[in-house]
Short mmCIF file of C-alpha atoms and ligand atoms in Angstrom, two decimals:
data_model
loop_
_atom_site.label_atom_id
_atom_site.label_comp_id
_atom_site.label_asym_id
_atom_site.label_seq_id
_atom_site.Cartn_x
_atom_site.Cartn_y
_atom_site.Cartn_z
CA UNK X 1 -32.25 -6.36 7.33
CA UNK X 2 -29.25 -5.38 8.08
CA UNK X 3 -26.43 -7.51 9.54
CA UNK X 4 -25.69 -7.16 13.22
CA UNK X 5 -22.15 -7.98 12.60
CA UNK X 6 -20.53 -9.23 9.43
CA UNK X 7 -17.79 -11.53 11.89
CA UNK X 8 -20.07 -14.33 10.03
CA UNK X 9 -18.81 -13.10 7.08
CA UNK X 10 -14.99 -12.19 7.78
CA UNK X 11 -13.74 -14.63 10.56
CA UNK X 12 -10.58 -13.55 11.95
CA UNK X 13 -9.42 -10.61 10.21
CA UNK X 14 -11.68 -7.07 9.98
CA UNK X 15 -10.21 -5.80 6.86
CA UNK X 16 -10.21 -8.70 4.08
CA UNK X 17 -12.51 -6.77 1.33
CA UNK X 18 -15.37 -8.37 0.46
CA UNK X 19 -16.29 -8.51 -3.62
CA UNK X 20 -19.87 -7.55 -3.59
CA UNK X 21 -21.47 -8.60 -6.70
CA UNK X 22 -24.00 -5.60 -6.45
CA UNK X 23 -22.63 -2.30 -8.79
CA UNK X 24 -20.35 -4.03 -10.37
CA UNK X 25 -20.04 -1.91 -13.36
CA UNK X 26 -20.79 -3.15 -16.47
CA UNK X 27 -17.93 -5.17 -18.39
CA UNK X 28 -17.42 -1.82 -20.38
CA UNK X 29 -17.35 -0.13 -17.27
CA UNK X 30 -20.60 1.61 -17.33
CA UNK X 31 -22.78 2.37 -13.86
CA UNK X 32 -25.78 3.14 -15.55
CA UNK X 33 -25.38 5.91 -17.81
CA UNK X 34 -21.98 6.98 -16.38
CA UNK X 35 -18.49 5.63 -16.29
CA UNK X 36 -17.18 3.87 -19.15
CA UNK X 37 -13.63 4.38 -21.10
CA UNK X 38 -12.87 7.36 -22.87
CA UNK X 39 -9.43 7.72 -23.42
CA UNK X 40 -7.36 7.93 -26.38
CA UNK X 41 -6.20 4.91 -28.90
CA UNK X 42 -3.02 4.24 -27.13
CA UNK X 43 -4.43 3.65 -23.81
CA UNK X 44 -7.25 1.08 -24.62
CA UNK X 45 -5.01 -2.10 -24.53
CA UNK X 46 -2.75 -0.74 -21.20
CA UNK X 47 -6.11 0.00 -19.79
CA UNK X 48 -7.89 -3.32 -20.51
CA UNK X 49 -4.73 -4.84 -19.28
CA UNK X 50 -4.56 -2.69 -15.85
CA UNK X 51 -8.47 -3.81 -15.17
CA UNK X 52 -7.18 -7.65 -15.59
CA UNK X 53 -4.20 -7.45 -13.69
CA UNK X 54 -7.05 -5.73 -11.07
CA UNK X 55 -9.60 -8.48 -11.23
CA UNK X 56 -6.47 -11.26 -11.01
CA UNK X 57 -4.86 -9.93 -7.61
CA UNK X 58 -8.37 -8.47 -6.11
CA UNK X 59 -9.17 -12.07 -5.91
CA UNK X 60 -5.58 -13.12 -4.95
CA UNK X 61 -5.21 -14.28 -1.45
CA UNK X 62 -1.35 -13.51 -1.63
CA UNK X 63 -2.15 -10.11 -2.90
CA UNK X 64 -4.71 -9.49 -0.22
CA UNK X 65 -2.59 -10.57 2.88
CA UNK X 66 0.21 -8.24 1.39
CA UNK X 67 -2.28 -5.44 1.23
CA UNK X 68 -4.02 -6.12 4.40
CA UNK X 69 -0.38 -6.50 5.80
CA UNK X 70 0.63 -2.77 4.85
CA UNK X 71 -3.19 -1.20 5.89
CA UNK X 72 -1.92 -2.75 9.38
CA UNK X 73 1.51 -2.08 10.22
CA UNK X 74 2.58 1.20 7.59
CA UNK X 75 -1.12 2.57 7.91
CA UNK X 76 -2.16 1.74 11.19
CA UNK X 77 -5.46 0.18 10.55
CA UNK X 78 -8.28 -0.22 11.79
CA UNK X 79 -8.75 2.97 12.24
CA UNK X 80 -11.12 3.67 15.49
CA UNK X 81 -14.54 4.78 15.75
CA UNK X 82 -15.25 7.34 17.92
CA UNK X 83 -18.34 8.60 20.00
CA UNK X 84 -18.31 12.77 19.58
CA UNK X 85 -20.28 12.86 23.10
CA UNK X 86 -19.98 16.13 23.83
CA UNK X 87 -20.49 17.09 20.60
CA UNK X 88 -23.92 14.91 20.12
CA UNK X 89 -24.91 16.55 23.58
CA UNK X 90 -24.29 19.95 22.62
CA UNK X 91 -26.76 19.42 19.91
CA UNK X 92 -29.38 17.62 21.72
CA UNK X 93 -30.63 14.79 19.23
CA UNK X 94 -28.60 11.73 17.21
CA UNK X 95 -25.40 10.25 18.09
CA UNK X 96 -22.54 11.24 16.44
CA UNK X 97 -19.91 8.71 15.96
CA UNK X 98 -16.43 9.54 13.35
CA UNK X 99 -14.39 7.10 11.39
CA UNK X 100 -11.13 8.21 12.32
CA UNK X 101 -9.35 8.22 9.26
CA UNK X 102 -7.45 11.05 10.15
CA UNK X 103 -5.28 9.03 12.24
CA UNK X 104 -4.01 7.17 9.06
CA UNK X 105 -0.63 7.37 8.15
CA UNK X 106 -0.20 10.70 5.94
CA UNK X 107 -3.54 12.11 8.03
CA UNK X 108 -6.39 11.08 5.45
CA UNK X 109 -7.50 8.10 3.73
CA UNK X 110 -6.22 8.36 0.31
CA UNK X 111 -3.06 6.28 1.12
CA UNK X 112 -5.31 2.98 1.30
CA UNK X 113 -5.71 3.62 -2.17
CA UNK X 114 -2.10 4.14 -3.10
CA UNK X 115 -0.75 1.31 -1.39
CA UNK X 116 -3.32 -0.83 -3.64
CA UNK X 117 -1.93 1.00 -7.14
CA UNK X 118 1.25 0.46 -5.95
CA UNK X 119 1.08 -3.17 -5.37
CA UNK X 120 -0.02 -3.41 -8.46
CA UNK X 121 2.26 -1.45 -10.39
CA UNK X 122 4.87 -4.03 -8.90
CA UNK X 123 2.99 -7.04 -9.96
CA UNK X 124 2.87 -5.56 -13.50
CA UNK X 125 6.70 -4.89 -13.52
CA UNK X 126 6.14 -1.27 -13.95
CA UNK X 127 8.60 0.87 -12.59
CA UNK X 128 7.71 4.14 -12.49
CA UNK X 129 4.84 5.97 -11.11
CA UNK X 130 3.12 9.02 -12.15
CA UNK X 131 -0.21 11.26 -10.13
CA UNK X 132 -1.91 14.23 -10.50
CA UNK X 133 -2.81 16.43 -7.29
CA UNK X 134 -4.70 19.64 -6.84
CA UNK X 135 -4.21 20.13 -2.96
CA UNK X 136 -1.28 18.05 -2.92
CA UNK X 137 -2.48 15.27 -0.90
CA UNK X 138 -2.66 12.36 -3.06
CA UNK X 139 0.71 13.78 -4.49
CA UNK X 140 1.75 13.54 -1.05
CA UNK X 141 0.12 10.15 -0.40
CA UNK X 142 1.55 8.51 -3.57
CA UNK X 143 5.19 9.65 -2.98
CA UNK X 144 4.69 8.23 -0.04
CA UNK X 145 4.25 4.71 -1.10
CA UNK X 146 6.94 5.44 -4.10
CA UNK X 147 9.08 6.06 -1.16
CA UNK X 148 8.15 2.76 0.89
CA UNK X 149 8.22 1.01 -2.33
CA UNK X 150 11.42 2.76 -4.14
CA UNK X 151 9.76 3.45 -7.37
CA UNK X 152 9.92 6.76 -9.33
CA UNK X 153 7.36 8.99 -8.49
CA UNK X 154 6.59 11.70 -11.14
CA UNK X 155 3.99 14.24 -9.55
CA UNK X 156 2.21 16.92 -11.97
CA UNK X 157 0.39 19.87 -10.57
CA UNK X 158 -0.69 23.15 -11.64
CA UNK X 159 1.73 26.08 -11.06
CA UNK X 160 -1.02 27.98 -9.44
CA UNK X 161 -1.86 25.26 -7.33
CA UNK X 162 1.99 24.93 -6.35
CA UNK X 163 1.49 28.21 -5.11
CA UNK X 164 -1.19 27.82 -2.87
CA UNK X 165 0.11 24.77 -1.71
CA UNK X 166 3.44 24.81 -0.80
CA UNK X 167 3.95 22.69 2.35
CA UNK X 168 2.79 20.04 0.19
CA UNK X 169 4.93 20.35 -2.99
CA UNK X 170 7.75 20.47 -0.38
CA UNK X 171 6.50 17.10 1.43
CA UNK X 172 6.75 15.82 -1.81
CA UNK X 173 9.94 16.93 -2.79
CA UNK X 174 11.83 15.22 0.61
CA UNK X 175 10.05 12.29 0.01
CA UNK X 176 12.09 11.59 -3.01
CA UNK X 177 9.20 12.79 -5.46
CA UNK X 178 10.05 15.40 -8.57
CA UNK X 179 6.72 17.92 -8.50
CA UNK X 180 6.65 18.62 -12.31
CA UNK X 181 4.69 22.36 -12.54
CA UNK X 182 1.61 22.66 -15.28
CA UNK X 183 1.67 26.01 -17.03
CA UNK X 184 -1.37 25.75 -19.46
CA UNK X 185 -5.31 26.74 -19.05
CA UNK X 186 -5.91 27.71 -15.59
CA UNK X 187 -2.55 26.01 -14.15
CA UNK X 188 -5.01 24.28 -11.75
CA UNK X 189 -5.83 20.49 -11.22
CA UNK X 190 -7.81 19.99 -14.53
CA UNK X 191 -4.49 21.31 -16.50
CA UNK X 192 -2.50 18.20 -14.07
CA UNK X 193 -4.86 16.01 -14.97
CA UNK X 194 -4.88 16.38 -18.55
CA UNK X 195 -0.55 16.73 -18.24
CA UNK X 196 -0.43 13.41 -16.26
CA UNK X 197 -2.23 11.25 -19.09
CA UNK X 198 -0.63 13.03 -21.79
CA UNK X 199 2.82 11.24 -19.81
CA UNK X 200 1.04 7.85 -19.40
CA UNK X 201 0.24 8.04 -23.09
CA UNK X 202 4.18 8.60 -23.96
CA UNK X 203 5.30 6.10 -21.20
CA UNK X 204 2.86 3.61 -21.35
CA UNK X 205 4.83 0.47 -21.70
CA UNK X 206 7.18 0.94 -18.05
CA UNK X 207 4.71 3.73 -16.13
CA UNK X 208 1.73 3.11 -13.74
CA UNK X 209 -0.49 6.30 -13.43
CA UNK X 210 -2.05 6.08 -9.79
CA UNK X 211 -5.44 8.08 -9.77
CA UNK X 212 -6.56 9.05 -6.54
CA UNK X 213 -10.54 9.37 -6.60
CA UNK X 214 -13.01 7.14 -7.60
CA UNK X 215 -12.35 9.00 -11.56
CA UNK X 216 -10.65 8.33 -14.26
CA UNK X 217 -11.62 5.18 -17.19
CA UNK X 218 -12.64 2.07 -16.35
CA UNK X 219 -11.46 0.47 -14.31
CA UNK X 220 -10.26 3.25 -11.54
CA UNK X 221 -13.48 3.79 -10.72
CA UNK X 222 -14.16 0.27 -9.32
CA UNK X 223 -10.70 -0.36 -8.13
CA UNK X 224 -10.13 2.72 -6.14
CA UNK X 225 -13.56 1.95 -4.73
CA UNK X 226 -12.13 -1.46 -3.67
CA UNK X 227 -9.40 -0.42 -2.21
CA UNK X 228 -11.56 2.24 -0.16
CA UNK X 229 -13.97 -0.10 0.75
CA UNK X 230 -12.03 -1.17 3.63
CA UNK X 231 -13.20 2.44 5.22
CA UNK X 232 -16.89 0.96 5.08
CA UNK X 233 -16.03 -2.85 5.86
CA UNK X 234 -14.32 -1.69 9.12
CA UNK X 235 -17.54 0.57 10.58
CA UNK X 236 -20.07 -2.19 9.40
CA UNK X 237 -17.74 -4.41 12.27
CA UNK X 238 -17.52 -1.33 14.63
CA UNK X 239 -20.74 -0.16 15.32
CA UNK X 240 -22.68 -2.63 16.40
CA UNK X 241 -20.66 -2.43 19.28
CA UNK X 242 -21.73 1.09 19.87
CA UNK X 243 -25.35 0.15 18.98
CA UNK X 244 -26.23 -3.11 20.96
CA UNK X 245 -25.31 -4.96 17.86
CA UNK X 246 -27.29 -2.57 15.34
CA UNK X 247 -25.95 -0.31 12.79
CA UNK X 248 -26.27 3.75 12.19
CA UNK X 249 -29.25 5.50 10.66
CA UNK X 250 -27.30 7.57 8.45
CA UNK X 251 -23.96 7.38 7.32
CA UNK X 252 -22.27 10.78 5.96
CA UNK X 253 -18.95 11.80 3.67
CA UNK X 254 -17.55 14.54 1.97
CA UNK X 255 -17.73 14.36 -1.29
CA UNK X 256 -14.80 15.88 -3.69
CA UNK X 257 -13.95 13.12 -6.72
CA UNK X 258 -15.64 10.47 -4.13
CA UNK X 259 -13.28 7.96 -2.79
CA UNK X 260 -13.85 8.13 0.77
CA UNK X 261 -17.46 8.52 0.29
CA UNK X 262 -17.79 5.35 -1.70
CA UNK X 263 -14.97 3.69 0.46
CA UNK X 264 -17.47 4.15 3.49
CA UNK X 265 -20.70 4.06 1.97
CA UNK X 266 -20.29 1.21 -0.39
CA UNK X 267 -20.54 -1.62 1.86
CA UNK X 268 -24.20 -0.35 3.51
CA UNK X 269 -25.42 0.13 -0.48
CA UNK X 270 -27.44 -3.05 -0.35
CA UNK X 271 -29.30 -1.84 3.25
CA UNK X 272 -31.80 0.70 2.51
CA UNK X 273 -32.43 1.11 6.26
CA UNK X 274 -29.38 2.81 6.23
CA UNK X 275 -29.44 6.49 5.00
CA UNK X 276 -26.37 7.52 3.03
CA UNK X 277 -25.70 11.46 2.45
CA UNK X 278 -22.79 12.97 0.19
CA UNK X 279 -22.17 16.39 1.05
CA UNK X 280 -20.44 18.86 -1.89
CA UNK X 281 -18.69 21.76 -0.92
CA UNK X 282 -21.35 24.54 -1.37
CA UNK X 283 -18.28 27.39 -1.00
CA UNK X 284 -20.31 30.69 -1.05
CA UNK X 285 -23.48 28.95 -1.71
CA UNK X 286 -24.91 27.24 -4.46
CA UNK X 287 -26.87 29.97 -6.48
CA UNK X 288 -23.77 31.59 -6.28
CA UNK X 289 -20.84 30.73 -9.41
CA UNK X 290 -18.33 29.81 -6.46
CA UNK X 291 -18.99 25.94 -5.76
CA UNK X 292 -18.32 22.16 -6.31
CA UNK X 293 -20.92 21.08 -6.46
CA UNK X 294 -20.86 18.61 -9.59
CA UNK X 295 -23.83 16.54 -8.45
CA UNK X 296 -26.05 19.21 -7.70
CA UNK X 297 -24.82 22.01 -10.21
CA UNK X 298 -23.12 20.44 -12.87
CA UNK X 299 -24.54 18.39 -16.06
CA UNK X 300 -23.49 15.26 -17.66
CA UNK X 301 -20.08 15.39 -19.50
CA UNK X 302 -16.64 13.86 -19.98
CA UNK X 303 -14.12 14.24 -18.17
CA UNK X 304 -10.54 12.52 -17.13
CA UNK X 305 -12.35 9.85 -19.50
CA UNK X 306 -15.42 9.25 -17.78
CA UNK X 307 -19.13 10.18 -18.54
CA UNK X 308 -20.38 11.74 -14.82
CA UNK X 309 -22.06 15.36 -13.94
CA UNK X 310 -19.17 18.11 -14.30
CA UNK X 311 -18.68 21.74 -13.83
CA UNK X 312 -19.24 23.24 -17.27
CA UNK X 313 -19.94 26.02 -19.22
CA UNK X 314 -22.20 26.06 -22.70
CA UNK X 315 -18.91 25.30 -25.15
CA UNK X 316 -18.30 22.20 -22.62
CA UNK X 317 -15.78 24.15 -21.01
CA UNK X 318 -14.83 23.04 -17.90
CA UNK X 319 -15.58 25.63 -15.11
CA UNK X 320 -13.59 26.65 -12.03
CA UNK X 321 -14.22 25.27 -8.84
CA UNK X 322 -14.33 26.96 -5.60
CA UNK X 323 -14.41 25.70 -2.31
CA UNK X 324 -12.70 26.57 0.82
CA UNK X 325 -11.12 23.31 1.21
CA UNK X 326 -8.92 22.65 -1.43
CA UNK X 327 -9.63 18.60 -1.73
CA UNK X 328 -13.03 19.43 -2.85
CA UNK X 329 -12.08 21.64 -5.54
CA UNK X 330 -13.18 19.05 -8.23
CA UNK X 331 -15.07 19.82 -11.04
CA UNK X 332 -16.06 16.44 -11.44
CA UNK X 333 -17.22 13.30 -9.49
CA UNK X 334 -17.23 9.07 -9.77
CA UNK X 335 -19.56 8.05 -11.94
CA UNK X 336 -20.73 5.66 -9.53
CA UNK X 337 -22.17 8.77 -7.09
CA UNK X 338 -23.75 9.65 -10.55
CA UNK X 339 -25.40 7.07 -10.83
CA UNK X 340 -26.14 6.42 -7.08
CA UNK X 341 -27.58 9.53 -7.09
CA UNK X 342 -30.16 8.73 -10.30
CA UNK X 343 -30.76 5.94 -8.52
CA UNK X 344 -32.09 7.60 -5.34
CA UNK X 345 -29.78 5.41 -3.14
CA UNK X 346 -27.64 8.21 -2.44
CA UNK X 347 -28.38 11.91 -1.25
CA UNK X 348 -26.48 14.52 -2.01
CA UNK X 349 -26.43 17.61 -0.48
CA UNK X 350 -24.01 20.54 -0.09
CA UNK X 351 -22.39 22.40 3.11
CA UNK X 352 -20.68 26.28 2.21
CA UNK X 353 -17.43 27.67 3.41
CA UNK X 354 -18.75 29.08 6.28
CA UNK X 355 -20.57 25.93 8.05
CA UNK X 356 -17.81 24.17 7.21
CA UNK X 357 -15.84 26.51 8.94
CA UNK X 358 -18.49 26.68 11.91
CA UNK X 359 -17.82 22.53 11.88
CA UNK X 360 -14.39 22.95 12.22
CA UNK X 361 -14.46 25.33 15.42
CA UNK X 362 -16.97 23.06 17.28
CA UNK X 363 -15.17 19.72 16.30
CA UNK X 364 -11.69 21.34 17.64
CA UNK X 365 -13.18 22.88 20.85
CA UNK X 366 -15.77 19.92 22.08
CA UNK X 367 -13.65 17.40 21.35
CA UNK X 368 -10.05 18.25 20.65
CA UNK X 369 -9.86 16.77 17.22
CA UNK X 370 -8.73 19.70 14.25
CA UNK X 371 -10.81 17.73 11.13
CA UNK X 372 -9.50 18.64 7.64
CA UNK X 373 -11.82 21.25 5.90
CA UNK X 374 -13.12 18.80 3.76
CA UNK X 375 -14.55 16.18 6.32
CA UNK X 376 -15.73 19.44 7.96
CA UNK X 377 -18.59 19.60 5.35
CA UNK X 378 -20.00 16.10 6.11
CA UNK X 379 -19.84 17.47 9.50
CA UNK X 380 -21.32 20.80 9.10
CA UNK X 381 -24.47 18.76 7.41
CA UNK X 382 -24.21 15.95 10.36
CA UNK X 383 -24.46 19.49 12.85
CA UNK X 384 -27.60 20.37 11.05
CA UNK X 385 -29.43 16.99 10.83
CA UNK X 386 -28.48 15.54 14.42
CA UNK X 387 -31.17 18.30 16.24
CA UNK X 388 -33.60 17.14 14.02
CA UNK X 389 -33.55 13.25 15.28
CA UNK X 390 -34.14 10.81 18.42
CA UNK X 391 -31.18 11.16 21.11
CA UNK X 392 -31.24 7.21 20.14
CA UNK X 393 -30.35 7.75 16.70
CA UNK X 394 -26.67 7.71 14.88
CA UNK X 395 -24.87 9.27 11.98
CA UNK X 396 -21.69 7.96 11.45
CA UNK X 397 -19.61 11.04 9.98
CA UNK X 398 -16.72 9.87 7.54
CA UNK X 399 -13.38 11.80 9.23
CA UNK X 400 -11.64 11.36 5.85
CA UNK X 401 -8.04 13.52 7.16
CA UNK X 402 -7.01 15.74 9.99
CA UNK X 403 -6.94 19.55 9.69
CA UNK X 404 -2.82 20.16 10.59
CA UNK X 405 -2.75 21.53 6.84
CA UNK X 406 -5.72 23.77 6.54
CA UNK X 407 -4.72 25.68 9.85
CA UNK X 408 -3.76 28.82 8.02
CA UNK X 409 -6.35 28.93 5.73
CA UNK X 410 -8.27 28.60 8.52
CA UNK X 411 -6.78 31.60 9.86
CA UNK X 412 -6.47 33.66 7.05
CA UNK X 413 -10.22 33.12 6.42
CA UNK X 414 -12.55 36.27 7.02
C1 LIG M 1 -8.68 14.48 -1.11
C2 LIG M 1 -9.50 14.54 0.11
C3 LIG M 1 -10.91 14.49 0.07
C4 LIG M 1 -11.67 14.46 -1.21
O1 LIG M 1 -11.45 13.34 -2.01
P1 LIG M 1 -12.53 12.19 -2.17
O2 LIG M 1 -12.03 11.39 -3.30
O3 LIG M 1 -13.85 12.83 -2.43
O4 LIG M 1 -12.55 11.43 -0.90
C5 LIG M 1 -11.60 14.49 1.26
N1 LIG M 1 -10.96 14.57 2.44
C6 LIG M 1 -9.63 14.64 2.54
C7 LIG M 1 -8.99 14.74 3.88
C8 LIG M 1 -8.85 14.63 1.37
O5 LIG M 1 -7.51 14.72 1.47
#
């Protein structure tokens, strides 16, 4: 059954994580066949000492009020729920209610995450920080924090990607960040990624790399899922009051590396009665070459030193992505959703540029929220699967950022 409300569980305060025993990894960092620790020589020992430092604050109380403290009053958390009445109307079945975490600080939920690396980095006595970004957000988001917290913030991103991103790189640039351009391969975000550890390998000893999916070796994959899971925590409080004290049928997220789909869905794992749906960006359609779809398209690899499904050709190479918004344009995924999804827990299922697109029109216009494009492709799939319930049904759609970026793509789209 699931609980009601979890206030037996939490007391006073909404967002103290809770450690849930179930998927833990394994201690070599394995979910299932996925996960694990490939990385080079060098980085075994920083990395086994990054995942104690992890399990020693994540249990801290000291570390948690300092976290919980920052989610509150840089953040501005809890983040609302919010019930999309005209929208649910307009399409005459289920409920639609949105985590709002576009009304975070930055506009999307991957500074929860950074503010947890970057706590950590200063408990380790590191002091300097470097990211990879493809769209520029979690570029953005981490020299954010490096800002807050006056640490160096060392930002590597594909030239190309520079290009198509500019506002970003500039965001980053006047918040104190240098934006260090990647010239090799496709000069996209698998070229950052591979540039950013090559660093971290060089600079072990005084540098903190802050990865900002649920990717990467153990143990990113379970502590950027902690740090997310506040996403989940907070809507398992909310919507009973929504529901006369119940919780939603489905719960939905976009799904690019996976960190605000975990962050929401993880807490509801252990309550079956609650359907949780991933949805990859399908770009031009998934028997097409232009996608993301890892989960659905892919097969199982390595990549940014994890075993999960990935974008690849027959020599292993790793493929191009395409998707219309840029924060899906991954051609990987946590290993956990791997796993989640061989486990039958999870469905995943893909929305294309243009219901996306379609999502993002009818969010704007019924209910004067602008979504990013990549939350617009759990809504596109909520769109499609609300007709087909009970008008006393619910989906809770994950609103991972607001849309203010994607405007002119949006308008330069045909
Ligand atoms: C980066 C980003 C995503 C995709 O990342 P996940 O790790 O899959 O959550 C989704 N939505 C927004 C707004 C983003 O900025």
């Amino acid at each position: 059954m699931v609980p009601q409300s979890l206030n037996h569980h939490v007391p006073q305060c909404p967002i103290i994580l809770i450690m849930h025993t179930y998927q833990q990894p394994n201690t070599d960092g394995h979910f299932g066949q996925f996960g694990g620790s490939f990385a080079s020589e060098t980085l075994s020992l920083p990395l086994r000492e990054l995942h104690l430092a992890f399990q020693k604050y994540a249990k801290s109380t000291e570390f948690l009020a300092e976290f919980h403290d920052e989610l509150v009053h840089f953040v501005g958390r809890p983040t609302p729920i919010y019930h999309a009445k005209r929208l649910s109307h307009e399409m005459g079945g289920a409920q639609i209610y949105l985590k709002r975490e576009d009304l975070n600080h930055t506009g999307a939920h991957k500074i929860n995450n950074t503010i947890g690396q970057a706590l950590l980095a200063l408990r380790m006595g590191k002091t300097r920080v470097i990211a990879e970004t493809g769209a520029g957000q979690h570029g953005v988001a981490t020299a954010t924090i490096c800002a807050r917290y006056n640490l160096p913030c060392i930002v590597y991103m594909g030239s190309e990607d520079m290009r198509r991103q500019q506002p970003n790189v500039q965001r980053m640039q006047i918040l104190g960040a240098e934006v260090v351009p990647v010239e090799s391969g496709s000069k996209t975000l698998k070229d950052a990624l591979n540039e950013a550890m090559r660093d971290w390998v060089k600079n072990v000893d005084n540098t903190f790399y802050i990865i900002g999916t649920v990717a990467g070796p153990q143990p990113y994959p379970e502590m950027v899922r902690h740090f997310q899971s506040v996403i989940g925590q907070e809507s398992m409080l909310q919507m009973p009051k929504f529901l006369s004290g119940g919780q939603p049928d489905y719960v939905l997220a976009c799904v690019g590396g996976g960190s605000n789909a975990i962050g929401i869905f993880y807490p509801y794992i252990p309550y079956p009665e609650v359907r949780l749906i991933g949805v990859e960006a399908a770009g031009k359609g998934l028997d097409t070459p232009y996608h993301a779809a890892s989960l659905q398209k892919g097969s199982v690899g390595i990549l940014h030193g994890n075993r999960t499904y990935i974008l690849q050709n027959d020599d292993g190479q790793i493929i191009d992505t395409h998707s219309i918004s840029a924060g899906l344009d991954y051609p990987g995924v946590g290993p956990e959703h791997a796993h989640l999804k061989e486990l039958g827990r999870v469905q995943y299922l893909g929305a294309t540029d243009d219901e996306a697109l379609q999502a993002f029109h009818r969010l704007c216009r019924t209910e004067g929220i602008i979504p990013a494009l990549e939350s617009s492709h759990a809504l596109a799939y909520a769109l499609k699967l609300a007709p087909t319930l009970r008008r006393d049904q619910s989906i809770l759609v994950c609103l991972s950022g607001r849309g203010d970026k994607d405007l002119a793509t949006v308008l330069s789209y045909q």
